[in-house]
Amino acid sequence: MITKGVIEPISDVFVNLVNADFTAKQRGIRVSEEKIVMDGSPETPLEYIQVQIANVESKFPSAICDSGLVTVEGRVKDGIPHLTKVGAFEVDVSMEGSLILCRQVDQPGMIGSVGSVLGEENVNVSFMSVGRIAPRKTAVMAIGVDEEPSKATLTKIGEIPAIEEFVFLKL
C-alpha cells in the first residue's frame, strides 16, 4: 500500500497492489522493508509503521528529518489509519478526507486564526491536532476539512504571519 501510494501520483500507468513493486523498480526506485520485533514474538501486531523516503523533494519540507529523509509514522486506531508523526512532530490525524498541514510559530491564537479563515469561507473543520517540539517554538498543525478549500482560502492561510509553510492534501 505504501509503495502504491508513493508511485501512483508519479506514474503514467495504473498502479495497484500487484504491480506497485514492479512499477517502482522500473522507475529505478528501490524499496526496502525492515521489521523489528519488539517483544520477541512475530505474532504480535505492529504497533506502528514508519516510512522514510530518500532523494525526493517534499511538498511539506517539515516532513524531512535531520537525516535528510522524508519521514512519517502511522498506526491503525479503531480500524482507521492515523498519521502519528510528520518529520520530528507528533500529531494524531485520521487519514480520511482532506488535510491541511501547517508549520507555524507556536503562539496563542494560531488555531483560531486558521479556523476563522476556514469558517469565513464555509470550510468545515472535522478535526485538528497540533504537535510541537517545545512550547513557543515551532509546531505543526494538522487540520481535517470536509470540503476542499479554494485557492483563495489557502492563500489567506499562507498569509497569516506565523504560518511558515503549509500544504493541502486530498486523501
PDB file of C-alpha atoms in Angstrom:
ATOM      1  CA  MET A   1       0.000   0.000   0.000  1.00  0.00           C
ATOM      2  CA  ILE A   2       2.826   2.415   0.818  1.00  0.00           C
ATOM      3  CA  THR A   3       4.647   1.706  -2.420  1.00  0.00           C
ATOM      4  CA  LYS A   4       1.398   2.143  -4.357  1.00  0.00           C
ATOM      5  CA  GLY A   5       0.772   5.471  -2.619  1.00  0.00           C
ATOM      6  CA  VAL A   6       4.252   6.737  -3.424  1.00  0.00           C
ATOM      7  CA  ILE A   7       4.310   5.548  -7.047  1.00  0.00           C
ATOM      8  CA  GLU A   8       0.729   6.270  -8.135  1.00  0.00           C
ATOM      9  CA  PRO A   9       0.981  10.090  -8.337  1.00  0.00           C
ATOM     10  CA  ILE A  10       4.140   9.961 -10.482  1.00  0.00           C
ATOM     11  CA  SER A  11       3.260   7.047 -12.747  1.00  0.00           C
ATOM     12  CA  ASP A  12       1.578   7.125 -16.138  1.00  0.00           C
ATOM     13  CA  VAL A  13       0.352   3.529 -15.742  1.00  0.00           C
ATOM     14  CA  PHE A  14      -2.408   2.203 -13.493  1.00  0.00           C
ATOM     15  CA  VAL A  15      -0.792   1.193 -10.187  1.00  0.00           C
ATOM     16  CA  ASN A  16      -2.327  -1.463  -7.946  1.00  0.00           C
ATOM     17  CA  LEU A  17      -1.137  -3.682  -5.119  1.00  0.00           C
ATOM     18  CA  VAL A  18       0.005  -6.363  -7.562  1.00  0.00           C
ATOM     19  CA  ASN A  19       2.199  -4.191  -9.808  1.00  0.00           C
ATOM     20  CA  ALA A  20       3.338  -1.453  -7.374  1.00  0.00           C
ATOM     21  CA  ASP A  21       6.727  -3.012  -6.548  1.00  0.00           C
ATOM     22  CA  PHE A  22       7.412  -3.832 -10.217  1.00  0.00           C
ATOM     23  CA  THR A  23       6.429  -0.304 -11.292  1.00  0.00           C
ATOM     24  CA  ALA A  24       8.725   1.184  -8.636  1.00  0.00           C
ATOM     25  CA  LYS A  25      11.593  -0.998  -9.812  1.00  0.00           C
ATOM     26  CA  GLN A  26      11.002   0.087 -13.439  1.00  0.00           C
ATOM     27  CA  ARG A  27      11.307   3.708 -12.333  1.00  0.00           C
ATOM     28  CA  GLY A  28      14.591   2.991 -10.542  1.00  0.00           C
ATOM     29  CA  ILE A  29      13.076   3.198  -7.070  1.00  0.00           C
ATOM     30  CA  ARG A  30      14.492   0.792  -4.516  1.00  0.00           C
ATOM     31  CA  VAL A  31      12.065  -0.300  -1.812  1.00  0.00           C
ATOM     32  CA  SER A  32      13.400  -1.936   1.330  1.00  0.00           C
ATOM     33  CA  GLU A  33      11.481  -3.178   4.311  1.00  0.00           C
ATOM     34  CA  GLU A  34      12.781  -3.761   7.804  1.00  0.00           C
ATOM     35  CA  LYS A  35      10.739  -5.416  10.531  1.00  0.00           C
ATOM     36  CA  ILE A  36      11.882  -5.014  14.097  1.00  0.00           C
ATOM     37  CA  VAL A  37      10.321  -7.466  16.540  1.00  0.00           C
ATOM     38  CA  MET A  38       9.802  -5.560  19.777  1.00  0.00           C
ATOM     39  CA  ASP A  39       8.882  -8.300  22.226  1.00  0.00           C
ATOM     40  CA  GLY A  40      10.389 -11.347  20.577  1.00  0.00           C
ATOM     41  CA  SER A  41       7.038 -12.544  19.227  1.00  0.00           C
ATOM     42  CA  PRO A  42       6.457 -12.309  15.456  1.00  0.00           C
ATOM     43  CA  GLU A  43       2.718 -12.867  16.060  1.00  0.00           C
ATOM     44  CA  THR A  44       2.345  -9.558  17.913  1.00  0.00           C
ATOM     45  CA  PRO A  45       0.558  -6.999  15.714  1.00  0.00           C
ATOM     46  CA  LEU A  46       2.515  -3.992  14.532  1.00  0.00           C
ATOM     47  CA  GLU A  47       2.308  -1.051  16.892  1.00  0.00           C
ATOM     48  CA  TYR A  48       3.184   1.489  14.208  1.00  0.00           C
ATOM     49  CA  ILE A  49       4.792   1.806  10.798  1.00  0.00           C
ATOM     50  CA  GLN A  50       7.438   4.334   9.827  1.00  0.00           C
ATOM     51  CA  VAL A  51       8.085   5.329   6.217  1.00  0.00           C
ATOM     52  CA  GLN A  52      11.306   7.038   5.186  1.00  0.00           C
ATOM     53  CA  ILE A  53      11.870   8.278   1.659  1.00  0.00           C
ATOM     54  CA  ALA A  54      15.269   9.423   0.419  1.00  0.00           C
ATOM     55  CA  ASN A  55      16.309  11.612  -2.503  1.00  0.00           C
ATOM     56  CA  VAL A  56      12.960  13.327  -3.061  1.00  0.00           C
ATOM     57  CA  GLU A  57      11.558  16.804  -2.669  1.00  0.00           C
ATOM     58  CA  SER A  58       8.695  17.148  -0.242  1.00  0.00           C
ATOM     59  CA  LYS A  59       5.552  19.248  -0.673  1.00  0.00           C
ATOM     60  CA  PHE A  60       5.907  19.792   3.089  1.00  0.00           C
ATOM     61  CA  PRO A  61       9.607  20.257   3.963  1.00  0.00           C
ATOM     62  CA  SER A  62       8.887  19.888   7.704  1.00  0.00           C
ATOM     63  CA  ALA A  63       8.431  16.164   6.997  1.00  0.00           C
ATOM     64  CA  ILE A  64      12.190  15.990   6.361  1.00  0.00           C
ATOM     65  CA  CYS A  65      14.139  14.885   9.436  1.00  0.00           C
ATOM     66  CA  ASP A  66      17.702  15.816  10.339  1.00  0.00           C
ATOM     67  CA  SER A  67      18.819  12.720   8.411  1.00  0.00           C
ATOM     68  CA  GLY A  68      17.519  14.306   5.189  1.00  0.00           C
ATOM     69  CA  LEU A  69      14.813  11.658   4.787  1.00  0.00           C
ATOM     70  CA  VAL A  70      11.113  12.407   4.433  1.00  0.00           C
ATOM     71  CA  THR A  71       9.780  10.586   7.491  1.00  0.00           C
ATOM     72  CA  VAL A  72       6.211   9.845   8.570  1.00  0.00           C
ATOM     73  CA  GLU A  73       4.757   7.367  11.049  1.00  0.00           C
ATOM     74  CA  GLY A  74       1.304   5.942  11.412  1.00  0.00           C
ATOM     75  CA  ARG A  75      -0.854   3.353  13.115  1.00  0.00           C
ATOM     76  CA  VAL A  76      -4.348   1.974  12.922  1.00  0.00           C
ATOM     77  CA  LYS A  77      -6.769   3.119  15.640  1.00  0.00           C
ATOM     78  CA  ASP A  78     -10.219   1.533  15.772  1.00  0.00           C
ATOM     79  CA  GLY A  79      -9.790   0.306  12.202  1.00  0.00           C
ATOM     80  CA  ILE A  80      -8.906   3.763  10.818  1.00  0.00           C
ATOM     81  CA  PRO A  81      -5.384   4.686   9.659  1.00  0.00           C
ATOM     82  CA  HIS A  82      -3.857   7.608  11.575  1.00  0.00           C
ATOM     83  CA  LEU A  83      -0.801   9.702  10.846  1.00  0.00           C
ATOM     84  CA  THR A  84       1.080   9.975  14.132  1.00  0.00           C
ATOM     85  CA  LYS A  85       4.314  11.710  13.183  1.00  0.00           C
ATOM     86  CA  VAL A  86       5.422  14.128  10.451  1.00  0.00           C
ATOM     87  CA  GLY A  87       9.178  14.657  10.489  1.00  0.00           C
ATOM     88  CA  ALA A  88      10.007  15.353  14.130  1.00  0.00           C
ATOM     89  CA  PHE A  89       6.465  16.485  15.016  1.00  0.00           C
ATOM     90  CA  GLU A  90       3.969  14.178  16.729  1.00  0.00           C
ATOM     91  CA  VAL A  91       0.359  14.565  15.584  1.00  0.00           C
ATOM     92  CA  ASP A  92      -2.820  12.492  15.671  1.00  0.00           C
ATOM     93  CA  VAL A  93      -4.505  12.696  12.294  1.00  0.00           C
ATOM     94  CA  SER A  94      -7.218  10.483  10.844  1.00  0.00           C
ATOM     95  CA  MET A  95      -6.267   9.610   7.265  1.00  0.00           C
ATOM     96  CA  GLU A  96      -9.736  10.231   5.865  1.00  0.00           C
ATOM     97  CA  GLY A  97     -10.975  13.099   3.725  1.00  0.00           C
ATOM     98  CA  SER A  98      -8.717  16.091   3.208  1.00  0.00           C
ATOM     99  CA  LEU A  99      -5.994  17.609   5.324  1.00  0.00           C
ATOM    100  CA  ILE A 100      -4.156  20.902   5.721  1.00  0.00           C
ATOM    101  CA  LEU A 101      -0.708  20.678   7.312  1.00  0.00           C
ATOM    102  CA  CYS A 102       0.797  23.941   8.600  1.00  0.00           C
ATOM    103  CA  ARG A 103       4.219  24.558  10.141  1.00  0.00           C
ATOM    104  CA  GLN A 104       3.979  27.623  12.322  1.00  0.00           C
ATOM    105  CA  VAL A 105       5.383  29.547  15.217  1.00  0.00           C
ATOM    106  CA  ASP A 106       3.815  28.057  18.358  1.00  0.00           C
ATOM    107  CA  GLN A 107       1.953  31.027  19.775  1.00  0.00           C
ATOM    108  CA  PRO A 108      -1.509  31.820  21.145  1.00  0.00           C
ATOM    109  CA  GLY A 109      -4.300  32.314  18.618  1.00  0.00           C
ATOM    110  CA  MET A 110      -2.981  30.146  15.774  1.00  0.00           C
ATOM    111  CA  ILE A 111      -5.811  27.601  15.947  1.00  0.00           C
ATOM    112  CA  GLY A 112      -8.352  30.429  15.990  1.00  0.00           C
ATOM    113  CA  SER A 113      -6.661  32.325  13.133  1.00  0.00           C
ATOM    114  CA  VAL A 114      -6.657  29.358  10.772  1.00  0.00           C
ATOM    115  CA  GLY A 115     -10.112  28.239  11.937  1.00  0.00           C
ATOM    116  CA  SER A 116     -11.526  31.720  11.305  1.00  0.00           C
ATOM    117  CA  VAL A 117     -10.172  31.788   7.732  1.00  0.00           C
ATOM    118  CA  LEU A 118     -11.737  28.394   7.066  1.00  0.00           C
ATOM    119  CA  GLY A 119     -15.036  29.365   8.738  1.00  0.00           C
ATOM    120  CA  GLU A 120     -15.307  32.617   6.758  1.00  0.00           C
ATOM    121  CA  GLU A 121     -15.004  30.547   3.569  1.00  0.00           C
ATOM    122  CA  ASN A 122     -17.577  27.963   4.796  1.00  0.00           C
ATOM    123  CA  VAL A 123     -14.989  25.153   5.054  1.00  0.00           C
ATOM    124  CA  ASN A 124     -15.942  22.814   7.894  1.00  0.00           C
ATOM    125  CA  VAL A 125     -13.172  21.512  10.181  1.00  0.00           C
ATOM    126  CA  SER A 126     -13.582  17.835  11.109  1.00  0.00           C
ATOM    127  CA  PHE A 127     -10.588  17.593  13.473  1.00  0.00           C
ATOM    128  CA  MET A 128      -7.415  19.396  14.438  1.00  0.00           C
ATOM    129  CA  SER A 129      -4.156  18.289  16.051  1.00  0.00           C
ATOM    130  CA  VAL A 130      -1.027  20.248  16.993  1.00  0.00           C
ATOM    131  CA  GLY A 131       2.392  18.711  17.502  1.00  0.00           C
ATOM    132  CA  ARG A 132       5.349  20.702  18.778  1.00  0.00           C
ATOM    133  CA  ILE A 133       8.909  20.151  19.852  1.00  0.00           C
ATOM    134  CA  ALA A 134       8.802  22.688  22.710  1.00  0.00           C
ATOM    135  CA  PRO A 135       6.430  25.463  23.860  1.00  0.00           C
ATOM    136  CA  ARG A 136       6.629  28.729  21.896  1.00  0.00           C
ATOM    137  CA  LYS A 137       8.976  27.272  19.277  1.00  0.00           C
ATOM    138  CA  THR A 138       7.856  25.566  16.056  1.00  0.00           C
ATOM    139  CA  ALA A 139       4.692  23.469  15.748  1.00  0.00           C
ATOM    140  CA  VAL A 140       2.815  21.524  13.089  1.00  0.00           C
ATOM    141  CA  MET A 141      -0.951  21.898  12.963  1.00  0.00           C
ATOM    142  CA  ALA A 142      -2.948  19.253  11.099  1.00  0.00           C
ATOM    143  CA  ILE A 143      -6.496  20.233  10.195  1.00  0.00           C
ATOM    144  CA  GLY A 144      -9.036  17.831   8.700  1.00  0.00           C
ATOM    145  CA  VAL A 145     -11.548  19.548   6.432  1.00  0.00           C
ATOM    146  CA  ASP A 146     -14.817  18.310   4.934  1.00  0.00           C
ATOM    147  CA  GLU A 147     -14.616  20.467   1.801  1.00  0.00           C
ATOM    148  CA  GLU A 148     -11.691  21.338  -0.440  1.00  0.00           C
ATOM    149  CA  PRO A 149     -10.659  24.933   0.320  1.00  0.00           C
ATOM    150  CA  SER A 150     -10.429  27.318  -2.621  1.00  0.00           C
ATOM    151  CA  LYS A 151      -7.039  28.606  -3.729  1.00  0.00           C
ATOM    152  CA  ALA A 152      -8.012  31.996  -2.265  1.00  0.00           C
ATOM    153  CA  THR A 153      -8.700  30.376   1.125  1.00  0.00           C
ATOM    154  CA  LEU A 154      -5.345  28.575   1.082  1.00  0.00           C
ATOM    155  CA  THR A 155      -3.636  31.845   0.119  1.00  0.00           C
ATOM    156  CA  LYS A 156      -5.260  33.550   3.144  1.00  0.00           C
ATOM    157  CA  ILE A 157      -3.930  30.786   5.421  1.00  0.00           C
ATOM    158  CA  GLY A 158      -0.456  31.255   3.952  1.00  0.00           C
ATOM    159  CA  GLU A 159      -0.682  34.998   4.640  1.00  0.00           C
ATOM    160  CA  ILE A 160      -1.113  34.505   8.397  1.00  0.00           C
ATOM    161  CA  PRO A 161       2.223  35.907   9.670  1.00  0.00           C
ATOM    162  CA  ALA A 162       3.162  32.972  11.929  1.00  0.00           C
ATOM    163  CA  ILE A 163       2.497  30.320   9.222  1.00  0.00           C
ATOM    164  CA  GLU A 164       5.886  29.305   7.846  1.00  0.00           C
ATOM    165  CA  GLU A 165       4.697  26.668   5.361  1.00  0.00           C
ATOM    166  CA  PHE A 166       1.556  24.699   4.573  1.00  0.00           C
ATOM    167  CA  VAL A 167       0.186  22.090   2.196  1.00  0.00           C
ATOM    168  CA  PHE A 168      -3.305  20.861   1.316  1.00  0.00           C
ATOM    169  CA  LEU A 169      -3.613  17.085   0.857  1.00  0.00           C
ATOM    170  CA  LYS A 170      -6.638  15.338  -0.602  1.00  0.00           C
ATOM    171  CA  LEU A 171      -6.563  11.816   0.892  1.00  0.00           C
TER     172      LEU A 171
END
